[in-house]
Short mmCIF file of C-alpha atoms in Angstrom, two decimals:
data_model
loop_
_atom_site.label_atom_id
_atom_site.label_comp_id
_atom_site.label_asym_id
_atom_site.label_seq_id
_atom_site.Cartn_x
_atom_site.Cartn_y
_atom_site.Cartn_z
CA UNK A 11 177.82 54.50 155.27
CA UNK A 12 178.38 57.90 153.79
CA UNK A 13 180.19 58.13 150.52
CA UNK A 14 182.57 60.96 149.80
CA UNK A 15 181.73 61.56 146.17
CA UNK A 16 184.38 64.23 145.84
CA UNK A 17 187.41 62.22 146.92
CA UNK A 18 190.12 61.66 144.34
CA UNK A 19 189.83 57.89 144.43
CA UNK A 20 186.08 57.97 143.97
CA UNK A 21 186.34 60.48 141.10
CA UNK A 22 188.91 58.33 139.32
CA UNK A 23 186.90 55.17 139.89
CA UNK A 24 183.68 56.78 138.72
CA UNK A 25 185.30 58.14 135.57
CA UNK A 26 186.82 54.75 134.78
CA UNK A 27 183.55 52.90 135.22
CA UNK A 28 181.60 55.39 133.09
CA UNK A 29 184.14 55.45 130.29
CA UNK A 30 184.67 51.70 130.15
CA UNK A 31 180.93 51.05 130.48
CA UNK A 32 179.98 53.46 127.69
CA UNK A 33 182.79 52.18 125.48
CA UNK A 34 181.70 48.56 125.95
CA UNK A 35 178.07 49.39 125.31
CA UNK A 36 178.74 51.39 122.15
CA UNK A 37 181.24 48.95 120.69
CA UNK A 38 179.01 45.92 121.27
CA UNK A 39 176.06 47.78 119.75
CA UNK A 40 178.14 48.80 116.80
CA UNK A 41 179.53 45.29 116.25
CA UNK A 42 176.14 43.64 116.57
CA UNK A 43 174.58 45.95 113.99
CA UNK A 44 177.61 46.04 111.71
CA UNK A 45 176.43 43.37 109.28
CA UNK A 46 173.15 45.18 108.84
CA UNK A 47 174.69 48.55 108.17
CA UNK A 48 177.29 47.04 105.86
CA UNK A 49 174.56 45.35 103.83
CA UNK A 50 172.82 48.73 103.67
CA UNK A 51 175.97 50.35 102.33
CA UNK A 52 176.44 47.68 99.63
CA UNK A 53 172.81 47.88 98.56
CA UNK A 54 173.04 51.65 98.47
CA UNK A 55 176.14 51.35 96.30
CA UNK A 56 174.39 49.12 93.80
CA UNK A 57 171.36 51.38 93.85
CA UNK A 58 173.29 54.54 93.06
CA UNK A 59 175.24 52.78 90.30
CA UNK A 60 171.99 51.66 88.68
CA UNK A 61 170.34 55.03 89.18
CA UNK A 62 172.88 56.63 86.87
CA UNK A 63 171.42 54.44 84.10
CA UNK A 64 167.74 54.60 84.99
CA UNK A 65 166.14 56.89 87.58
CA UNK A 66 163.00 54.75 87.79
CA UNK A 67 164.79 51.80 89.40
CA UNK A 68 163.64 51.20 92.96
CA UNK A 69 165.90 50.22 95.81
CA UNK A 70 164.04 46.95 96.30
CA UNK A 71 164.96 45.77 92.78
CA UNK A 72 168.52 47.06 92.89
CA UNK A 73 170.15 43.95 94.34
CA UNK A 74 168.89 41.45 91.77
CA UNK A 75 169.14 43.82 88.82
CA UNK A 76 172.74 44.58 89.66
CA UNK A 77 173.82 40.98 90.18
CA UNK A 78 172.13 39.86 86.93
CA UNK A 79 173.18 42.63 84.58
CA UNK A 80 176.26 44.43 85.80
CA UNK A 81 179.84 43.20 85.55
CA UNK A 82 182.63 44.79 87.55
CA UNK A 83 186.09 45.52 86.19
CA UNK A 84 189.29 47.22 87.23
CA UNK A 85 190.87 49.57 84.69
CA UNK A 86 194.48 50.77 84.53
CA UNK A 87 196.06 53.70 82.71
CA UNK A 88 197.18 51.50 79.81
CA UNK A 89 193.50 51.04 79.06
CA UNK A 90 193.57 47.37 80.12
CA UNK A 91 190.67 45.90 82.06
CA UNK A 92 190.55 43.01 84.46
CA UNK A 93 187.27 41.37 85.50
CA UNK A 94 186.95 41.34 89.26
CA UNK A 95 184.64 40.29 92.05
CA UNK A 96 181.94 42.76 93.07
CA UNK A 97 183.29 43.18 96.58
CA UNK A 98 186.85 43.74 95.40
CA UNK A 99 185.68 46.56 93.15
CA UNK A 100 183.39 48.11 95.79
CA UNK A 101 186.28 48.18 98.20
CA UNK A 102 188.46 50.35 95.96
CA UNK A 103 188.68 53.79 97.52
CA UNK A 104 188.42 56.32 94.69
CA UNK A 105 189.80 58.97 97.00
CA UNK A 106 193.04 57.03 97.52
CA UNK A 107 193.31 56.33 93.80
CA UNK A 108 192.97 60.03 93.02
CA UNK A 109 195.97 60.77 95.24
CA UNK A 110 198.21 58.56 93.09
CA UNK A 111 199.89 59.59 89.84
CA UNK A 112 197.38 59.12 87.05
CA UNK A 113 199.37 56.31 85.42
CA UNK A 114 199.51 54.38 88.72
CA UNK A 115 195.76 54.35 89.30
CA UNK A 116 193.58 51.27 89.17
CA UNK A 117 189.96 52.32 89.08
CA UNK A 118 186.59 50.55 89.07
CA UNK A 119 184.40 50.25 86.01
CA UNK A 120 180.92 48.77 85.80
CA UNK A 121 179.50 47.54 82.51
CA UNK A 122 175.79 47.02 82.25
CA UNK A 123 174.65 44.80 79.44
CA UNK A 124 171.43 45.74 77.69
CA UNK A 125 169.55 45.67 74.41
CA UNK A 126 171.17 48.88 73.26
CA UNK A 127 174.69 47.59 73.80
CA UNK A 128 176.97 48.02 76.77
CA UNK A 129 176.64 50.97 79.09
CA UNK A 130 179.77 52.09 80.89
CA UNK A 131 179.38 53.31 84.44
CA UNK A 132 182.24 55.28 85.99
CA UNK A 133 182.54 56.28 89.62
CA UNK A 134 183.60 59.82 90.56
CA UNK A 135 184.73 61.54 93.71
CA UNK A 136 185.46 65.18 94.50
CA UNK A 137 184.91 68.03 96.92
CA UNK A 138 181.86 70.21 97.42
CA UNK A 139 181.72 73.28 99.61
CA UNK A 140 181.73 71.57 103.02
CA UNK A 141 182.67 67.99 102.43
CA UNK A 142 183.09 65.28 99.83
CA UNK A 143 180.78 64.70 96.92
CA UNK A 144 180.67 61.56 94.79
CA UNK A 145 178.62 59.82 92.22
CA UNK A 146 178.43 57.73 89.06
CA UNK A 147 178.17 58.63 85.42
CA UNK A 148 176.76 56.20 82.87
CA UNK A 149 177.90 56.48 79.25
CA UNK A 150 175.99 55.09 76.26
CA UNK A 151 177.64 52.48 74.05
CA UNK A 152 179.24 55.26 71.93
CA UNK A 153 181.42 55.96 75.02
CA UNK A 154 180.71 59.67 74.67
CA UNK A 155 177.06 60.48 75.29
CA UNK A 156 175.98 60.65 78.92
CA UNK A 157 173.13 58.31 79.71
CA UNK A 158 172.68 59.73 83.20
CA UNK A 159 174.37 60.55 86.48
CA UNK A 160 173.73 59.97 90.14
CA UNK A 161 175.33 62.23 92.71
CA UNK A 162 175.59 62.12 96.44
CA UNK A 163 177.22 64.24 99.12
CA UNK A 164 178.33 64.15 102.72
CA UNK A 165 177.45 67.60 103.97
CA UNK A 166 176.25 70.09 101.38
CA UNK A 167 173.59 72.59 102.49
CA UNK A 168 170.01 71.38 102.06
CA UNK A 169 168.21 73.48 99.46
CA UNK A 170 171.54 74.67 97.99
CA UNK A 171 174.49 72.39 97.30
CA UNK A 172 172.45 69.36 98.31
CA UNK A 173 170.35 70.00 95.19
CA UNK A 174 172.97 68.00 93.26
CA UNK A 175 171.10 64.89 94.39
CA UNK A 176 167.80 66.17 92.98
CA UNK A 177 166.46 64.88 89.68
CA UNK A 178 166.14 68.33 88.07
CA UNK A 179 169.91 68.81 88.41
CA UNK A 180 170.96 65.28 87.47
CA UNK A 181 168.61 65.19 84.46
CA UNK A 182 170.56 68.12 82.98
CA UNK A 183 173.47 65.79 82.30
CA UNK A 184 171.58 63.32 80.12
CA UNK A 185 172.58 63.48 76.45
CA UNK A 186 175.53 65.77 77.09
CA UNK A 187 178.80 64.61 75.56
CA UNK A 188 182.13 64.40 77.33
CA UNK A 189 184.35 64.46 74.19
CA UNK A 190 184.32 67.28 71.65
CA UNK A 191 183.97 66.73 67.90
CA UNK A 192 187.67 66.14 67.38
CA UNK A 193 187.74 63.56 70.15
CA UNK A 194 189.36 65.59 72.94
CA UNK A 195 188.04 65.16 76.47
CA UNK A 196 186.25 68.30 77.65
CA UNK A 197 184.08 67.06 80.49
CA UNK A 198 180.97 68.94 81.54
CA UNK A 199 180.86 72.55 82.60
CA UNK A 200 178.39 73.45 85.38
CA UNK A 201 177.28 77.00 84.59
CA UNK A 202 176.77 79.76 87.11
CA UNK A 203 173.32 80.49 85.72
CA UNK A 204 171.10 78.71 83.23
CA UNK A 205 171.89 77.41 79.77
CA UNK A 206 170.01 79.49 77.20
CA UNK A 207 167.33 77.00 76.08
CA UNK A 208 167.09 78.50 72.57
CA UNK A 209 170.77 77.99 71.99
CA UNK A 210 171.80 75.33 74.49
CA UNK A 211 175.48 74.58 74.19
CA UNK A 212 176.94 71.10 74.39
CA UNK A 213 179.12 70.21 77.43
CA UNK A 214 177.29 72.80 79.58
CA UNK A 215 174.55 72.28 82.17
CA UNK A 216 172.46 74.60 84.38
CA UNK A 217 173.97 75.43 87.73
CA UNK A 218 172.26 75.78 91.11
CA UNK A 219 171.65 79.31 92.34
CA UNK A 220 173.38 79.92 95.64
CA UNK A 221 175.64 76.89 95.27
CA UNK A 222 178.35 77.92 92.83
CA UNK A 223 181.13 76.22 94.78
CA UNK A 224 179.33 72.88 94.85
CA UNK A 225 178.66 73.27 91.12
CA UNK A 226 182.34 73.93 90.44
CA UNK A 227 183.10 70.90 92.61
CA UNK A 228 180.94 68.70 90.41
CA UNK A 229 182.68 69.97 87.29
CA UNK A 230 186.09 69.41 88.82
CA UNK A 231 185.10 65.97 90.09
CA UNK A 232 184.15 64.82 86.58
CA UNK A 233 187.38 66.11 85.03
CA UNK A 234 189.70 64.67 87.69
CA UNK A 235 187.95 61.33 88.11
CA UNK A 236 187.87 60.68 84.35
CA UNK A 237 191.61 61.26 83.81
CA UNK A 238 192.48 57.67 84.62
CA UNK A 239 189.83 56.26 82.28
CA UNK A 240 190.76 58.28 79.20
CA UNK A 241 193.08 55.68 77.58
CA UNK A 242 190.42 53.01 78.09
CA UNK A 243 187.55 55.18 76.85
CA UNK A 244 189.51 56.26 73.75
CA UNK A 245 190.33 52.63 73.02
CA UNK A 246 186.65 51.71 73.21
CA UNK A 247 185.66 54.58 70.93
CA UNK A 248 188.16 53.24 68.38
CA UNK B 26 174.81 82.76 127.22
CA UNK B 27 171.63 83.76 128.96
CA UNK B 28 170.48 82.72 132.38
CA UNK B 29 168.13 79.84 132.48
CA UNK B 30 164.80 80.21 134.18
CA UNK B 31 164.05 77.24 136.31
CA UNK B 32 161.25 75.36 137.85
CA UNK B 33 162.24 73.51 140.97
CA UNK B 34 160.16 70.52 141.77
CA UNK B 35 159.88 70.01 145.51
CA UNK B 36 159.90 66.72 147.22
CA UNK B 37 156.39 65.40 147.49
CA UNK B 38 155.71 62.05 149.04
CA UNK B 39 153.35 60.74 146.41
CA UNK B 40 152.86 62.76 143.32
CA UNK B 41 150.74 61.70 140.36
CA UNK B 42 152.73 61.08 137.17
CA UNK B 43 151.10 64.01 135.42
CA UNK B 44 150.59 66.43 138.27
CA UNK B 45 150.20 70.10 137.41
CA UNK B 46 153.87 70.65 138.10
CA UNK B 47 154.85 67.88 135.74
CA UNK B 48 152.47 69.12 133.07
CA UNK B 49 154.08 72.53 133.38
CA UNK B 50 157.46 70.89 132.70
CA UNK B 51 156.12 69.73 129.36
CA UNK B 52 154.16 72.87 128.51
CA UNK B 53 156.39 75.74 129.65
CA UNK B 54 159.20 75.13 127.17
CA UNK B 55 156.69 75.48 124.34
CA UNK B 56 156.14 79.15 125.11
CA UNK B 57 157.08 80.90 128.38
CA UNK B 58 160.35 79.03 128.79
CA UNK B 59 161.11 78.17 125.18
CA UNK B 60 164.72 77.00 124.85
CA UNK B 61 165.31 79.05 121.71
CA UNK B 62 163.31 82.24 122.10
CA UNK B 63 163.51 82.63 125.90
CA UNK B 64 166.53 80.66 127.12
CA UNK B 65 168.36 81.54 123.87
CA UNK B 66 170.02 78.12 123.67
CA UNK B 67 170.57 75.95 120.60
CA UNK B 68 170.65 78.91 118.25
CA UNK B 69 173.54 77.46 116.25
CA UNK B 70 171.66 74.46 114.93
CA UNK B 71 168.43 76.45 114.61
CA UNK B 72 170.26 78.66 112.12
CA UNK B 73 172.09 75.87 110.34
CA UNK B 74 169.59 73.11 109.65
CA UNK B 75 166.43 75.09 108.97
CA UNK B 76 166.67 75.72 105.25
CA UNK B 77 163.98 73.08 104.68
CA UNK B 78 161.22 71.52 106.78
CA UNK B 79 162.27 67.87 106.51
CA UNK B 80 165.74 68.15 108.08
CA UNK B 81 164.26 70.43 110.77
CA UNK B 82 161.68 67.78 111.55
CA UNK B 83 164.09 64.86 111.85
CA UNK B 84 166.56 66.99 113.79
CA UNK B 85 163.77 67.83 116.26
CA UNK B 86 162.85 64.18 116.77
CA UNK B 87 166.50 63.27 117.42
CA UNK B 88 166.96 66.17 119.86
CA UNK B 89 163.79 65.22 121.76
CA UNK B 90 165.16 61.69 122.15
CA UNK B 91 168.64 62.76 123.21
CA UNK B 92 167.37 65.50 125.53
CA UNK B 93 164.88 63.23 127.30
CA UNK B 94 167.23 60.30 127.85
CA UNK B 95 170.29 62.33 128.78
CA UNK B 96 168.18 64.21 131.34
CA UNK B 97 166.95 60.87 132.66
CA UNK B 98 170.40 59.28 132.93
CA UNK B 99 172.05 62.30 134.51
CA UNK B 100 169.21 62.67 136.98
CA UNK B 101 169.63 59.02 137.97
CA UNK B 102 173.34 59.57 138.55
CA UNK B 103 173.07 63.03 140.12
CA UNK B 104 173.76 61.90 143.69
CA UNK B 105 176.68 59.63 142.98
CA UNK B 106 178.41 61.88 140.46
CA UNK B 107 181.68 63.58 141.52
CA UNK B 108 181.20 67.35 141.18
CA UNK B 109 184.55 68.01 139.57
CA UNK B 110 183.97 65.82 136.54
CA UNK B 111 180.24 66.29 136.17
CA UNK B 112 180.47 68.17 132.87
CA UNK B 113 182.66 65.47 131.36
CA UNK B 114 180.24 62.81 132.51
CA UNK B 115 177.35 64.80 131.00
CA UNK B 116 179.19 65.04 127.70
CA UNK B 117 179.93 61.30 127.68
CA UNK B 118 176.26 60.54 128.23
CA UNK B 119 175.18 62.92 125.46
CA UNK B 120 177.80 61.65 123.03
CA UNK B 121 176.89 58.03 123.81
CA UNK B 122 173.19 58.68 123.15
CA UNK B 123 173.91 60.50 119.90
CA UNK B 124 176.16 57.64 118.78
CA UNK B 125 173.37 55.17 119.58
CA UNK B 126 170.94 57.23 117.43
CA UNK B 127 173.53 57.27 114.67
CA UNK B 128 174.19 53.51 114.78
CA UNK B 129 170.48 52.71 114.80
CA UNK B 130 169.72 55.02 111.90
CA UNK B 131 172.56 53.45 109.89
CA UNK B 132 171.21 49.96 110.50
CA UNK B 133 167.47 50.54 110.28
CA UNK B 134 166.84 53.81 108.46
CA UNK B 135 169.83 54.11 106.18
CA UNK B 136 168.34 56.72 103.86
CA UNK B 137 167.43 59.06 106.69
CA UNK B 138 170.88 58.61 108.18
CA UNK B 139 172.48 59.48 104.85
CA UNK B 140 170.47 62.64 104.58
CA UNK B 141 171.28 63.79 108.09
CA UNK B 142 174.83 62.54 108.53
CA UNK B 143 176.33 65.83 109.74
CA UNK B 144 173.29 67.02 111.65
CA UNK B 145 173.18 63.94 113.89
CA UNK B 146 176.70 64.60 115.13
CA UNK B 147 175.76 68.24 115.67
CA UNK B 148 173.32 67.26 118.42
CA UNK B 149 176.30 66.67 120.72
CA UNK B 150 177.14 70.35 120.50
CA UNK B 151 173.54 71.49 120.93
CA UNK B 152 173.59 73.74 123.98
CA UNK B 153 170.00 72.89 124.91
CA UNK B 154 170.94 69.33 125.84
CA UNK B 155 173.78 70.27 128.16
CA UNK B 156 171.94 73.39 129.33
CA UNK B 157 169.03 71.31 130.59
CA UNK B 158 171.37 68.79 132.23
CA UNK B 159 173.09 71.52 134.21
CA UNK B 160 169.99 73.55 134.95
CA UNK B 161 167.46 70.85 135.64
CA UNK B 162 168.56 67.22 135.65
CA UNK B 163 171.35 67.80 138.21
CA UNK B 164 168.79 68.97 140.79
CA UNK B 165 165.65 67.02 140.09
CA UNK B 166 164.27 63.51 140.20
CA UNK B 167 164.38 61.26 137.11
CA UNK B 168 160.72 61.49 136.06
CA UNK B 169 160.44 65.31 136.11
CA UNK B 170 163.86 65.47 134.43
CA UNK B 171 162.66 63.13 131.68
CA UNK B 172 159.56 65.31 131.10
CA UNK B 173 161.69 68.45 131.11
CA UNK B 174 163.85 66.88 128.40
CA UNK B 175 160.83 66.04 126.25
CA UNK B 176 159.31 69.49 126.80
CA UNK B 177 162.48 71.32 125.87
CA UNK B 178 163.03 69.06 122.87
CA UNK B 179 159.54 69.85 121.62
CA UNK B 180 159.95 73.57 122.36
CA UNK B 181 163.12 73.51 120.27
CA UNK B 182 161.41 71.51 117.52
CA UNK B 183 158.44 73.86 117.26
CA UNK B 184 160.70 76.85 116.55
CA UNK B 185 162.84 74.81 114.15
CA UNK B 186 159.82 73.75 112.14
CA UNK B 187 158.35 77.28 112.04
CA UNK B 188 161.66 78.67 110.78
CA UNK B 189 162.15 75.75 108.37
CA UNK B 190 158.65 76.17 106.95
CA UNK B 191 159.06 79.93 106.41
CA UNK B 192 162.46 79.48 104.81
CA UNK B 193 161.38 76.65 102.53
CA UNK B 194 158.13 78.40 101.54
CA UNK B 195 159.65 81.76 100.67
CA UNK B 196 163.03 80.45 99.57
CA UNK B 197 161.97 77.62 97.27
CA UNK B 198 158.17 77.85 97.14
CA UNK B 199 157.73 74.35 98.57
CA UNK B 200 156.81 72.72 101.88
CA UNK B 201 158.32 69.29 102.61
CA UNK B 202 159.20 69.23 98.90
CA UNK B 203 155.63 69.81 97.65
CA UNK B 204 155.26 72.92 95.48
CA UNK B 205 153.04 75.57 97.13
CA UNK B 206 154.05 78.91 95.62
CA UNK B 207 154.57 78.75 91.90
CA UNK B 208 156.81 81.56 90.69
CA UNK B 209 157.85 80.05 87.35
CA UNK B 210 157.91 82.37 84.35
CA UNK B 211 154.37 83.09 83.23
CA UNK B 212 152.67 82.22 86.52
CA UNK B 213 150.40 84.67 88.32
CA UNK B 214 152.92 85.29 91.10
CA UNK B 215 155.67 86.03 88.60
CA UNK B 216 153.39 88.47 86.77
CA UNK B 217 153.01 90.59 89.93
CA UNK B 218 156.78 90.59 90.33
CA UNK B 219 157.20 87.88 92.99
CA UNK B 220 160.34 85.76 92.97
CA UNK B 221 161.65 83.23 95.44
CA UNK B 222 163.85 84.86 98.00
CA UNK B 223 167.39 83.56 97.63
CA UNK B 224 168.43 84.84 101.06
CA UNK B 225 165.73 82.76 102.74
CA UNK B 226 166.99 79.57 101.16
CA UNK B 227 170.64 80.38 101.09
CA UNK B 228 171.86 81.91 104.30
CA UNK B 229 171.50 81.18 107.99
CA UNK B 230 171.16 84.96 108.36
CA UNK B 231 167.55 84.62 107.21
CA UNK B 232 166.91 82.22 110.10
CA UNK B 233 168.45 84.75 112.48
CA UNK B 234 165.99 87.41 111.37
CA UNK B 235 163.05 85.02 111.65
CA UNK B 236 164.06 83.97 115.17
CA UNK B 237 164.56 87.63 116.07
CA UNK B 238 161.07 88.45 114.85
CA UNK B 239 159.61 85.46 116.74
CA UNK B 240 161.27 86.67 119.95
CA UNK B 241 159.93 90.17 119.30
CA UNK B 242 156.34 88.92 118.76
CA UNK B 243 156.51 86.69 121.84
CA UNK B 244 157.78 89.48 124.09
CA UNK B 245 155.36 92.11 122.94
CA UNK B 246 152.59 89.64 123.69
CA UNK B 247 154.08 88.80 127.10
CA UNK B 248 155.98 91.77 128.54
CA UNK B 249 156.95 89.75 131.64
CA UNK B 250 159.45 87.85 129.46
CA UNK B 251 161.36 91.00 128.49
CA UNK B 252 163.98 90.94 131.23
CA UNK B 253 164.41 87.21 131.52
CA UNK B 254 167.32 86.74 129.18
#
């Protein structure tokens, strides 16, 4: 039997079989590995939250450390908090919240209990040069001094914008303050060059050479993401 | 796009798995038929992902996998595939393989997948993969096609790693993240006026020059390659 591989019916049939076959294969693979990759995402979430407090935490410890020490809350623009389940808080999309009017937002807040009082961990989300950037900032119990940050990105250039995930860049943020002396929110300015070490100014950190737009994105991300927390933070400062 | 030089494997009744012809399929793409410097395919990703060695390395491994298995699957289907939709079928196979790589990385190597998120998807648009399907897998048996995929994947990877190493070394002074050239203030290199080259790290243009120079060196060594592409 000779098969006419170029007939219309055969072409249609072949296309259908290939498309349906590939679709079935990919969707069953995706579904069967979904639990695994979801667990990875949750663990990664916990890990990056904890990393903003302490860079020496390893991923293996992250799960237990988080469940034992961190409580999750939801904050509104009146400065009220509501304790919530971990998963409910993880599922809040910061991006969607940022699209709402600031007084309509309900945003996640993580509080880590420790010997030196509570540490407040706030999620952030913004735009880099190519794609989204996000991260967490941990504040000391004075609700002003930065304990640390952890950043991540979807598609910044390796060696340039992707440097925001490197320790040298993130360590710059430690001990900066987000409020000025009279209590107004100023955020943190990512400089185009380096902060003069002899006369380092508060609220300013070294930028990355060749990645000014990503640096500006980080600055913008902090300012915009913090808007919704300001009533709460001011209340805590007293 | 350039013409693609081809090796046609004739029908031989019983051929050893690694006959000379099959060895050539693996070896030729490393030099005489290199996908980047001779076939001039896959330039886009060679410019984009080579600012450091590590992403170049992982990208190469993924491309070797996708190239080898897409060549194999298309070669298996080559006689039953309708000619009019062959390119669409090729694309479906490539996209399916890339998606499989992506799903597996997400489940089993989450950190690598996070680092390479965009680059993985970029493999679908890598001209080498489709170029080899059209030029080789459509006309050859599965085993030679599989070897051709591996050979071309490696040939691509070698160039990527050379470019990545040069760019990381002279752009940031490191290799795979380990400091090699120290140009901090007060170091010996800084005292003779050396600084890291921002263009190397920053722009794909640097990669274009490096690839251009590699092509130049290769062709002055082997003049018979001059008129190929």
